[in-house]
Amino acid sequence: MLNPPYPELDDILHVMGEAGKHLAAIEASEGAAGNISICLRWPMEPRSRFPVVGEIELPQPVPELAGASFLVSGSGRRLREIIDDPTANIACVVVNEAGKTGKLYTSFHRRFERVTSEFNSHLAVHYDQMLATGTNFHAIIHAQPVHLTYLSHIPRYGEEKYLNTHLLRWQPETIINLPEGIGFIPFHVPSSPELMTANVESLRRHRIVIWAKHGVMARSDVSLKRVADRVEYAETAARYEYLNLAAGEAASGLSVEEIRLICNTFNVKQDFF
Ligand SMILES: [Zn+2]
């Protein structure tokens, strides 16, 4: 939830650019992989930056979000290039009255036809979270960090207790930043309704979820930077885990007692250790 004064459109576009650049820097969005969206509920005039107006059918009806605005990366666009020319890579969707369609605002020099093909998964999570919490701001990133995705190919990491006790043990900050741990959903075809449904359910309980053999989705109702940080914290944990596997599991990480001490000191509630 954000309080006024609300950030200007240009500031939000700039932060989307910075997040995209950072995701590329941590090797979480090769080529055109990954997508970003933000939902905001304060009045915003998109036409200064997005003068071309069209109409789209929304992936699902969201009547309670009538009037809400979404800033979404375009299909096939590279997250690392948003910062150079945000409006060439991002669209604004404003939900129409009945919540079944939206106005699609774009720039004359947009380099995409449609918004990201994962918009269905983004919209479903925004909708679920906004109804549950009443927030006026919600940001989502889908990215494909190498080490997290690699570990998702090893069956034992598909069990959430095993996944979290192994990944949250490498640095004291990890459990503080991800107290609900990392969710895990089995492989589903990209953009499928099965992925959409499992993703919504897992993101009710976690702030970041692994999509097996594909990547992650993370969310925040505070800032997009925080979403990118979440991806980075989880990916750093997975990198330690990968290093340890490659080294023949020479290290055991923070002990259960040490992690409990950290949680007691910083008042972190968690169920893994
Ligand atoms: Zn993907």
Tab-separated table of C-alpha atoms and ligand atoms in Angstrom:
chain	number	residue	atom	x	y	z
A	1	MET	CA	0.000	0.000	0.000
A	2	LEU	CA	1.414	3.403	-0.981
A	3	ASN	CA	0.431	6.758	0.544
A	4	PRO	CA	0.277	10.057	-1.361
A	5	PRO	CA	2.094	11.753	-2.949
A	6	TYR	CA	2.046	8.901	-5.447
A	7	PRO	CA	4.975	8.342	-7.809
A	8	GLU	CA	4.709	9.951	-11.266
A	9	LEU	CA	4.316	7.779	-14.355
A	10	ASP	CA	7.852	8.637	-15.541
A	11	ASP	CA	9.314	7.613	-12.180
A	12	ILE	CA	7.531	4.246	-12.330
A	13	LEU	CA	8.717	3.651	-15.911
A	14	HIS	CA	12.267	4.451	-14.818
A	15	VAL	CA	12.108	2.002	-11.915
A	16	MET	CA	10.802	-0.680	-14.307
A	17	GLY	CA	13.879	0.009	-16.454
A	18	GLU	CA	16.224	-0.263	-13.491
A	19	ALA	CA	14.616	-3.522	-12.344
A	20	GLY	CA	14.899	-4.969	-15.861
A	21	LYS	CA	18.562	-4.003	-16.078
A	22	HIS	CA	19.276	-5.530	-12.685
A	23	LEU	CA	17.508	-8.803	-13.539
A	24	ALA	CA	19.705	-9.039	-16.640
A	25	ALA	CA	22.808	-8.288	-14.540
A	26	ILE	CA	22.080	-11.236	-12.221
A	27	GLU	CA	21.470	-13.510	-15.233
A	28	ALA	CA	17.752	-13.882	-14.609
A	29	SER	CA	16.434	-12.730	-18.008
A	30	GLU	CA	18.363	-13.994	-21.004
A	31	GLY	CA	17.140	-12.840	-24.423
A	32	ALA	CA	13.485	-11.827	-24.112
A	33	ALA	CA	12.858	-14.041	-21.044
A	34	GLY	CA	11.013	-12.565	-18.074
A	35	ASN	CA	8.314	-9.938	-17.705
A	36	ILE	CA	7.294	-7.155	-15.331
A	37	SER	CA	3.924	-5.677	-14.382
A	38	ILE	CA	2.651	-3.116	-11.893
A	39	CYS	CA	-0.968	-2.525	-10.866
A	40	LEU	CA	-1.930	0.860	-9.430
A	41	ARG	CA	-5.273	2.159	-8.281
A	42	TRP	CA	-4.786	5.912	-8.032
A	43	PRO	CA	-5.910	8.063	-10.986
A	44	MET	CA	-3.226	8.251	-13.646
A	45	GLU	CA	-3.218	9.892	-17.085
A	46	PRO	CA	-1.344	7.535	-19.432
A	47	ARG	CA	-1.803	9.593	-22.631
A	48	SER	CA	1.207	11.858	-22.114
A	49	ARG	CA	3.485	8.861	-22.676
A	50	PHE	CA	1.112	6.371	-24.366
A	51	PRO	CA	-1.004	8.336	-26.900
A	52	VAL	CA	-2.155	5.359	-29.016
A	53	VAL	CA	-5.423	3.943	-27.631
A	54	GLY	CA	-6.778	0.479	-28.405
A	55	GLU	CA	-9.033	-2.047	-26.730
A	56	ILE	CA	-8.125	-5.529	-25.410
A	57	GLU	CA	-9.997	-8.399	-23.857
A	58	LEU	CA	-8.581	-9.191	-20.418
A	59	PRO	CA	-7.402	-12.775	-19.725
A	60	GLN	CA	-10.060	-13.002	-16.979
A	61	PRO	CA	-12.853	-10.681	-15.772
A	62	VAL	CA	-11.723	-8.411	-12.919
A	63	PRO	CA	-14.831	-6.279	-12.200
A	64	GLU	CA	-13.584	-5.063	-8.808
A	65	LEU	CA	-10.506	-3.585	-10.526
A	66	ALA	CA	-12.456	-1.294	-12.879
A	67	GLY	CA	-10.397	1.866	-13.357
A	68	ALA	CA	-7.155	0.263	-12.183
A	69	SER	CA	-4.049	0.790	-14.348
A	70	PHE	CA	-1.467	-1.832	-15.287
A	71	LEU	CA	1.981	-1.090	-16.646
A	72	VAL	CA	3.114	-4.254	-18.427
A	73	SER	CA	6.153	-5.260	-20.469
A	74	GLY	CA	5.476	-6.097	-24.114
A	75	SER	CA	5.612	-9.583	-25.587
A	76	GLY	CA	9.091	-10.498	-26.863
A	77	ARG	CA	10.726	-7.402	-25.378
A	78	ARG	CA	14.040	-7.547	-23.529
A	79	LEU	CA	13.867	-6.450	-19.880
A	80	ARG	CA	17.395	-5.026	-20.108
A	81	GLU	CA	16.304	-2.570	-22.853
A	82	ILE	CA	13.362	-1.010	-20.944
A	83	ILE	CA	15.678	1.521	-19.311
A	84	ASP	CA	16.847	2.903	-22.692
A	85	ASP	CA	13.328	3.489	-24.051
A	86	PRO	CA	10.555	2.563	-21.572
A	87	THR	CA	7.549	3.367	-23.776
A	88	ALA	CA	8.898	1.262	-26.669
A	89	ASN	CA	8.811	-1.759	-24.343
A	90	ILE	CA	5.879	-1.142	-21.964
A	91	ALA	CA	2.105	-0.762	-22.388
A	92	CYS	CA	-0.499	0.689	-20.039
A	93	VAL	CA	-3.806	-1.159	-19.637
A	94	VAL	CA	-6.709	0.574	-17.857
A	95	VAL	CA	-9.552	-1.745	-16.851
A	96	ASN	CA	-12.974	-0.817	-18.291
A	97	GLU	CA	-16.166	-0.573	-16.237
A	98	ALA	CA	-17.362	-4.208	-16.347
A	99	GLY	CA	-13.820	-5.548	-15.881
A	100	LYS	CA	-13.858	-7.797	-18.951
A	101	THR	CA	-11.949	-5.492	-21.300
A	102	GLY	CA	-9.409	-2.727	-20.997
A	103	LYS	CA	-8.050	0.287	-22.843
A	104	LEU	CA	-4.588	-0.481	-24.194
A	105	TYR	CA	-2.407	2.639	-24.205
A	106	THR	CA	0.857	2.424	-26.135
A	107	SER	CA	3.471	4.620	-27.767
A	108	PHE	CA	3.745	5.301	-31.531
A	109	HIS	CA	7.161	3.636	-31.471
A	110	ARG	CA	6.210	0.550	-29.455
A	111	ARG	CA	8.199	-2.536	-30.480
A	112	PHE	CA	5.563	-5.187	-29.647
A	113	GLU	CA	2.113	-6.242	-30.806
A	114	ARG	CA	0.691	-7.605	-27.552
A	115	VAL	CA	1.507	-7.389	-23.847
A	116	THR	CA	3.488	-10.320	-22.391
A	117	SER	CA	1.962	-13.757	-22.971
A	118	GLU	CA	2.284	-14.318	-19.200
A	119	PHE	CA	-0.134	-11.430	-18.521
A	120	ASN	CA	-2.766	-14.000	-17.496
A	121	SER	CA	-0.559	-15.171	-14.596
A	122	HIS	CA	0.306	-11.584	-13.635
A	123	LEU	CA	-3.315	-10.398	-13.725
A	124	ALA	CA	-4.591	-13.357	-11.683
A	125	VAL	CA	-2.078	-12.654	-8.884
A	126	HIS	CA	-2.695	-8.881	-8.898
A	127	TYR	CA	-6.451	-9.538	-8.723
A	128	ASP	CA	-6.162	-12.091	-5.923
A	129	GLN	CA	-3.824	-9.937	-3.816
A	130	MET	CA	-5.728	-6.686	-4.369
A	131	LEU	CA	-9.016	-8.281	-3.324
A	132	ALA	CA	-7.402	-9.964	-0.309
A	133	THR	CA	-5.448	-6.963	1.016
A	134	GLY	CA	-7.095	-3.868	-0.512
A	135	THR	CA	-3.679	-2.512	-1.525
A	136	ASN	CA	-3.486	0.299	-4.088
A	137	PHE	CA	-0.118	-0.876	-5.460
A	138	HIS	CA	1.141	-4.297	-6.459
A	139	ALA	CA	4.237	-5.240	-8.459
A	140	ILE	CA	5.186	-8.566	-10.054
A	141	ILE	CA	8.274	-9.937	-11.782
A	142	HIS	CA	8.615	-13.198	-13.681
A	143	ALA	CA	12.293	-14.050	-14.224
A	144	GLN	CA	14.416	-17.076	-15.042
A	145	PRO	CA	17.406	-17.121	-12.659
A	146	VAL	CA	19.857	-19.867	-13.610
A	147	HIS	CA	20.596	-21.547	-10.255
A	148	LEU	CA	17.020	-21.564	-8.917
A	149	THR	CA	15.786	-22.980	-12.202
A	150	TYR	CA	18.565	-25.584	-12.297
A	151	LEU	CA	17.735	-26.811	-8.773
A	152	SER	CA	14.051	-27.103	-9.785
A	153	HIS	CA	15.142	-29.877	-12.183
A	154	ILE	CA	16.388	-31.987	-9.223
A	155	PRO	CA	13.326	-33.819	-7.811
A	156	ARG	CA	14.134	-33.514	-4.079
A	157	TYR	CA	14.052	-29.690	-4.275
A	158	GLY	CA	10.395	-29.951	-5.309
A	159	GLU	CA	9.483	-30.658	-1.698
A	160	GLU	CA	9.019	-27.237	-0.040
A	161	LYS	CA	10.454	-28.179	3.366
A	162	TYR	CA	13.578	-29.658	1.747
A	163	LEU	CA	13.877	-26.713	-0.661
A	164	ASN	CA	13.656	-24.100	2.074
A	165	THR	CA	15.807	-25.781	4.717
A	166	HIS	CA	18.534	-26.144	2.088
A	167	LEU	CA	18.288	-22.686	0.486
A	168	LEU	CA	17.647	-20.499	3.528
A	169	ARG	CA	20.776	-21.743	5.351
A	170	TRP	CA	23.581	-19.837	3.596
A	171	GLN	CA	23.331	-16.229	4.806
A	172	PRO	CA	21.642	-14.706	7.885
A	173	GLU	CA	19.683	-12.207	5.723
A	174	THR	CA	17.914	-14.859	3.665
A	175	ILE	CA	15.433	-16.012	6.327
A	176	ILE	CA	14.866	-12.353	7.341
A	177	ASN	CA	13.982	-11.364	3.773
A	178	LEU	CA	12.053	-14.530	2.887
A	179	PRO	CA	10.384	-15.575	6.179
A	180	GLU	CA	7.544	-17.392	4.334
A	181	GLY	CA	10.171	-19.221	2.316
A	182	ILE	CA	10.141	-19.975	-1.382
A	183	GLY	CA	7.091	-21.684	-2.872
A	184	PHE	CA	7.352	-24.451	-5.459
A	185	ILE	CA	4.892	-25.479	-8.155
A	186	PRO	CA	5.381	-28.426	-10.510
A	187	PHE	CA	6.005	-27.933	-14.216
A	188	HIS	CA	3.099	-26.519	-16.226
A	189	VAL	CA	3.170	-25.300	-19.805
A	190	PRO	CA	3.987	-21.544	-19.967
A	191	SER	CA	0.861	-19.320	-20.122
A	192	SER	CA	-1.427	-22.300	-19.294
A	193	PRO	CA	-4.454	-22.049	-16.959
A	194	GLU	CA	-2.848	-24.773	-14.777
A	195	LEU	CA	0.229	-22.569	-14.223
A	196	MET	CA	-1.993	-19.545	-13.555
A	197	THR	CA	-4.063	-21.342	-10.891
A	198	ALA	CA	-1.140	-23.008	-9.068
A	199	ASN	CA	0.792	-19.722	-9.134
A	200	VAL	CA	-2.007	-17.687	-7.519
A	201	GLU	CA	-2.406	-20.275	-4.785
A	202	SER	CA	1.314	-20.419	-3.953
A	203	LEU	CA	1.754	-16.621	-3.980
A	204	ARG	CA	-0.910	-16.353	-1.267
A	205	ARG	CA	1.532	-18.136	1.060
A	206	HIS	CA	4.870	-16.881	-0.309
A	207	ARG	CA	6.368	-13.729	-1.790
A	208	ILE	CA	8.292	-15.738	-4.370
A	209	VAL	CA	7.498	-19.052	-6.062
A	210	ILE	CA	9.587	-21.326	-8.275
A	211	TRP	CA	7.892	-22.497	-11.477
A	212	ALA	CA	9.579	-25.887	-11.920
A	213	LYS	CA	11.932	-26.147	-14.919
A	214	HIS	CA	11.093	-22.566	-15.948
A	215	GLY	CA	11.827	-19.742	-13.469
A	216	VAL	CA	10.202	-17.740	-10.674
A	217	MET	CA	7.464	-15.217	-9.972
A	218	ALA	CA	7.789	-12.705	-7.112
A	219	ARG	CA	5.530	-9.935	-5.800
A	220	SER	CA	5.427	-6.919	-3.463
A	221	ASP	CA	2.840	-4.329	-2.446
A	222	VAL	CA	5.585	-1.870	-1.482
A	223	SER	CA	7.954	-1.468	-4.437
A	224	LEU	CA	9.191	-3.057	-7.644
A	225	LYS	CA	12.776	-2.803	-6.355
A	226	ARG	CA	11.741	-5.026	-3.485
A	227	VAL	CA	10.427	-7.631	-5.928
A	228	ALA	CA	13.746	-7.613	-7.799
A	229	ASP	CA	15.571	-7.936	-4.456
A	230	ARG	CA	13.456	-10.984	-3.620
A	231	VAL	CA	14.447	-12.658	-6.864
A	232	GLU	CA	18.089	-11.853	-6.111
A	233	TYR	CA	17.998	-13.128	-2.503
A	234	ALA	CA	16.461	-16.423	-3.625
A	235	GLU	CA	18.850	-16.769	-6.569
A	236	THR	CA	21.883	-16.060	-4.355
A	237	ALA	CA	20.698	-18.784	-1.964
A	238	ALA	CA	20.347	-21.196	-4.892
A	239	ARG	CA	23.828	-20.293	-6.086
A	240	TYR	CA	25.298	-21.224	-2.689
A	241	GLU	CA	23.358	-24.474	-2.811
A	242	TYR	CA	24.649	-25.185	-6.319
A	243	LEU	CA	28.247	-24.377	-5.257
A	244	ASN	CA	27.872	-26.769	-2.337
A	245	LEU	CA	26.544	-29.558	-4.582
A	246	ALA	CA	29.431	-28.981	-6.992
A	247	ALA	CA	31.911	-29.104	-4.091
A	248	GLY	CA	30.569	-32.481	-2.934
A	249	GLU	CA	28.460	-30.895	-0.159
A	250	ALA	CA	31.506	-29.808	1.842
A	251	ALA	CA	29.537	-27.203	3.869
A	252	SER	CA	26.457	-27.597	6.032
A	253	GLY	CA	25.431	-23.921	6.173
A	254	LEU	CA	24.060	-22.124	9.225
A	255	SER	CA	22.958	-24.624	11.874
A	256	VAL	CA	19.333	-24.891	12.989
A	257	GLU	CA	20.361	-23.307	16.314
A	258	GLU	CA	22.072	-20.395	14.550
A	259	ILE	CA	19.049	-19.745	12.322
A	260	ARG	CA	16.687	-19.880	15.319
A	261	LEU	CA	18.945	-17.395	17.127
A	262	ILE	CA	18.811	-15.039	14.127
A	263	CYS	CA	15.012	-15.342	14.008
A	264	ASN	CA	14.659	-14.709	17.752
A	265	THR	CA	16.931	-11.664	17.583
A	266	PHE	CA	15.164	-10.113	14.580
A	267	ASN	CA	11.670	-11.305	15.548
A	268	VAL	CA	11.222	-13.407	12.403
A	269	LYS	CA	8.340	-15.897	12.429
A	270	GLN	CA	9.085	-18.948	10.314
A	271	ASP	CA	8.193	-22.650	10.240
A	272	PHE	CA	11.188	-24.223	8.516
A	273	PHE	CA	13.779	-24.509	11.289
B	1	ZN	ZN	9.285	-17.470	-18.655
